[in-house]
PDB file of C-alpha atoms in Angstrom:
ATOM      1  CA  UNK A   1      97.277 116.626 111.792  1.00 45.00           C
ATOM      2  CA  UNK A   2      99.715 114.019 110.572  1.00 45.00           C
ATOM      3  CA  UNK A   3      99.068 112.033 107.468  1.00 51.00           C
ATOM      4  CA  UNK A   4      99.519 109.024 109.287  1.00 65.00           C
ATOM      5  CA  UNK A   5      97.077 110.088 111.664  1.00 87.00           C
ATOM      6  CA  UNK A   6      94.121 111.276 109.253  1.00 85.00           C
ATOM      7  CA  UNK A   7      94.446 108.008 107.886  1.00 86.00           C
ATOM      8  CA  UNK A   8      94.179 105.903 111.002  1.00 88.00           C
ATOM      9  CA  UNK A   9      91.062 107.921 112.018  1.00 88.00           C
ATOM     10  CA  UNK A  10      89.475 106.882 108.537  1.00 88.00           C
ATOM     11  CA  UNK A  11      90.498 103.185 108.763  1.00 87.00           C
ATOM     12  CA  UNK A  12      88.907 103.022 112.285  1.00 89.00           C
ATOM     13  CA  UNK A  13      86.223 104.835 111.483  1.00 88.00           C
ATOM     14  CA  UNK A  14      85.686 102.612 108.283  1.00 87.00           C
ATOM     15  CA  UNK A  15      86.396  99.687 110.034  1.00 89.00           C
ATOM     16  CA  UNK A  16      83.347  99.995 112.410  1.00 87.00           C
ATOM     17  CA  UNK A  17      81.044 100.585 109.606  1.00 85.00           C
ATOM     18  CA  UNK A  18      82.594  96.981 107.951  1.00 85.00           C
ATOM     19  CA  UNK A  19      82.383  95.654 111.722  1.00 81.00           C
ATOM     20  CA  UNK A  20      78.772  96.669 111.759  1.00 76.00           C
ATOM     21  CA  UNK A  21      77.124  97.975 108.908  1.00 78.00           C
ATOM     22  CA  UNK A  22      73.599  99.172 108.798  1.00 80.00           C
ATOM     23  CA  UNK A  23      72.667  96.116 106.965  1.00 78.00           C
ATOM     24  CA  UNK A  24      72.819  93.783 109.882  1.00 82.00           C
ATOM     25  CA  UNK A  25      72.018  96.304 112.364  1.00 78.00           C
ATOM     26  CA  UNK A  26      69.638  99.017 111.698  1.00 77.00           C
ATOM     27  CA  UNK A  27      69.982 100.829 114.714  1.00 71.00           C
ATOM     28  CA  UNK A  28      73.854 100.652 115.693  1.00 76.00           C
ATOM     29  CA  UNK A  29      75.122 100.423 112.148  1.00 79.00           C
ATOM     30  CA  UNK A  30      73.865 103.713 110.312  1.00 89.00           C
ATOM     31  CA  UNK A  31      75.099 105.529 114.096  1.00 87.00           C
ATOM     32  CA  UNK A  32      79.084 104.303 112.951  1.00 88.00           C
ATOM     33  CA  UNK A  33      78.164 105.490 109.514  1.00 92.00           C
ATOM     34  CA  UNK A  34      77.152 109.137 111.309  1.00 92.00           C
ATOM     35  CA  UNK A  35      80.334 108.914 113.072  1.00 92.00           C
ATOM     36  CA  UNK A  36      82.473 107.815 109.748  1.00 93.00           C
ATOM     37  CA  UNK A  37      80.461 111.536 108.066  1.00 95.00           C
ATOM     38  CA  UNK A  38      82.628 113.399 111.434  1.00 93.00           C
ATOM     39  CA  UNK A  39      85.442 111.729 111.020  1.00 93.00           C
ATOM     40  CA  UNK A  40      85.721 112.466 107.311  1.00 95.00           C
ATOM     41  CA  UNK A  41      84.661 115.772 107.493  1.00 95.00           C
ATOM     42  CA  UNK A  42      87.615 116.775 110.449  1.00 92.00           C
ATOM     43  CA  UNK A  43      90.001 115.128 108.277  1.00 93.00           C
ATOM     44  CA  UNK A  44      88.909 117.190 105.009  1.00 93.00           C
ATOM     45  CA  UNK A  45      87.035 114.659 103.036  1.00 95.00           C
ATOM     46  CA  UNK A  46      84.443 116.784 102.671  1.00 96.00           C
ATOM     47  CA  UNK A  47      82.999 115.056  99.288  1.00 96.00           C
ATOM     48  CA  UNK A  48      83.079 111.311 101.061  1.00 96.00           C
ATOM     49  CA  UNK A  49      81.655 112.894 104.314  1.00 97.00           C
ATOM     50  CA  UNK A  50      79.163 114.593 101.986  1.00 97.00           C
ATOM     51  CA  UNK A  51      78.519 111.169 100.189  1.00 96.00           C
ATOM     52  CA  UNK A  52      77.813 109.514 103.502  1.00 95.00           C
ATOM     53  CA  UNK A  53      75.351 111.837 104.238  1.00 96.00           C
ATOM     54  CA  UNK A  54      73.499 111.697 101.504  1.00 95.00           C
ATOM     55  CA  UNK A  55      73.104 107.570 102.260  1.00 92.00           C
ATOM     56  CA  UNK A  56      71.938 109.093 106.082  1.00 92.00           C
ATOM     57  CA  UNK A  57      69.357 111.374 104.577  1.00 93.00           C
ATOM     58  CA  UNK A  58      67.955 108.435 103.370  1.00 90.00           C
ATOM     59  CA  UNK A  59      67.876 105.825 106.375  1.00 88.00           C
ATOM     60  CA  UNK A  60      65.630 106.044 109.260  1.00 86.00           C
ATOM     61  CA  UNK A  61      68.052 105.457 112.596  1.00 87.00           C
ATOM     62  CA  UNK A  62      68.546 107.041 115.614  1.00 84.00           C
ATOM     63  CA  UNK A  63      71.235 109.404 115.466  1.00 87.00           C
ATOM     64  CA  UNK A  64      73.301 109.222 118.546  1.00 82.00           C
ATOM     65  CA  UNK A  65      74.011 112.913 118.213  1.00 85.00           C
ATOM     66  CA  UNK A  66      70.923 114.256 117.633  1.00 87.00           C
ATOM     67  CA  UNK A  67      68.475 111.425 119.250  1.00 87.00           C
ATOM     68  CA  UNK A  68      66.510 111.712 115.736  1.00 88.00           C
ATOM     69  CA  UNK A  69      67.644 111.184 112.118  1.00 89.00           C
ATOM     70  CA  UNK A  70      70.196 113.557 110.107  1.00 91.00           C
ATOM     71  CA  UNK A  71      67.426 115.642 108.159  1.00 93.00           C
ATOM     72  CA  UNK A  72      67.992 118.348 106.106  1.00 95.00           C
ATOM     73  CA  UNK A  73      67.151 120.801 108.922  1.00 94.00           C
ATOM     74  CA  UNK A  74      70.334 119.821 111.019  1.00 93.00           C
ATOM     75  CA  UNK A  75      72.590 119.744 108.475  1.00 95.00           C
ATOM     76  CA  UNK A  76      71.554 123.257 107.988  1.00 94.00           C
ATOM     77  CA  UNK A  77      71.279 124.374 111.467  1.00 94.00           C
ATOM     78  CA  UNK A  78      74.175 122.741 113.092  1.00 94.00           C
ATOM     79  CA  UNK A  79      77.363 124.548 113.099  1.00 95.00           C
ATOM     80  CA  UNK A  80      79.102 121.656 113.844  1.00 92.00           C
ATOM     81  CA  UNK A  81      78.715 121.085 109.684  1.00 95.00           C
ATOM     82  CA  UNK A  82      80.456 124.896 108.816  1.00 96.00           C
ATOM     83  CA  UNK A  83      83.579 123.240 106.951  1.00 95.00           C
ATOM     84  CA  UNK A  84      80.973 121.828 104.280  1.00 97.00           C
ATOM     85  CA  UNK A  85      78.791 124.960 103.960  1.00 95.00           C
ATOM     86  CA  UNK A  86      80.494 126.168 100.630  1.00 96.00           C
ATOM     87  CA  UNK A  87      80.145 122.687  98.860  1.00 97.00           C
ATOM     88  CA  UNK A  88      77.322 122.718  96.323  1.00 97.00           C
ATOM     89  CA  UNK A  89      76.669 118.947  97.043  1.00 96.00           C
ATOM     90  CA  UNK A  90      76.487 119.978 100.623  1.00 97.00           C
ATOM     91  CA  UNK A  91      73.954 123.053 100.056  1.00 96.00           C
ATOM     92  CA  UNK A  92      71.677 120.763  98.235  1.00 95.00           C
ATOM     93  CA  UNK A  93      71.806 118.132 100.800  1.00 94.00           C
ATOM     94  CA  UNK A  94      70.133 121.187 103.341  1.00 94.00           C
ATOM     95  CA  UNK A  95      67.629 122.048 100.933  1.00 91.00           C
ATOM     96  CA  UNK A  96      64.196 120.190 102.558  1.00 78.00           C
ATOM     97  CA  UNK A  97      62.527 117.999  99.841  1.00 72.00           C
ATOM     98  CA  UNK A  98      59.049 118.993  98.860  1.00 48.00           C
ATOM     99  CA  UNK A  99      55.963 116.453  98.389  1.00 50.00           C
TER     100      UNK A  99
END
């Protein structure tokens, strides 16, 4: 992938999240955020697509991939995630949270 390339995917992807951000719309807004985790993690920014997740984890949407929330479960699960799974940060984003 050209650099030129990775970096209009981010700016778009970016861009929707500025467009919209979960802050005015709690149900569209955290989906572009979801989308901005992809796009940063095909591009190899694992530790910003890792960063956005961890602001996911923590906001109740409906994810237009999974029809429920990110959770800790599907990060695990999915292999859609597999570039991340040697990332520390990522491994203890998987880890479920006990009460």
């Amino acid at each position: 992938m050209a650099v030129k390339d990775k970096n209009s995917a981010l700016n778009e992807a970016q861009r929707a999240t500025t467009l919209l951000p979960s802050s005015k719309d709690r149900l569209a807004g955290p989906g572009f955020e979801e989308n901005l985790a992809l796009v940063e993690m095909i591009v190899g920014e694992n530790s910003r697509a890792i960063s956005t997740l961890t602001q996911l984890l923590q906001t109740p949407y409906i994810s237009w991939l999974y029809g429920t929330p990110v959770t800790p479960a599907l990060l695990r699960l999915d292999p859609f995630w597999d570039p991340l799974r040697t990332d520390p940060a990522f491994q203890k984003l998987c880890e479920e949270k006990q009460p």
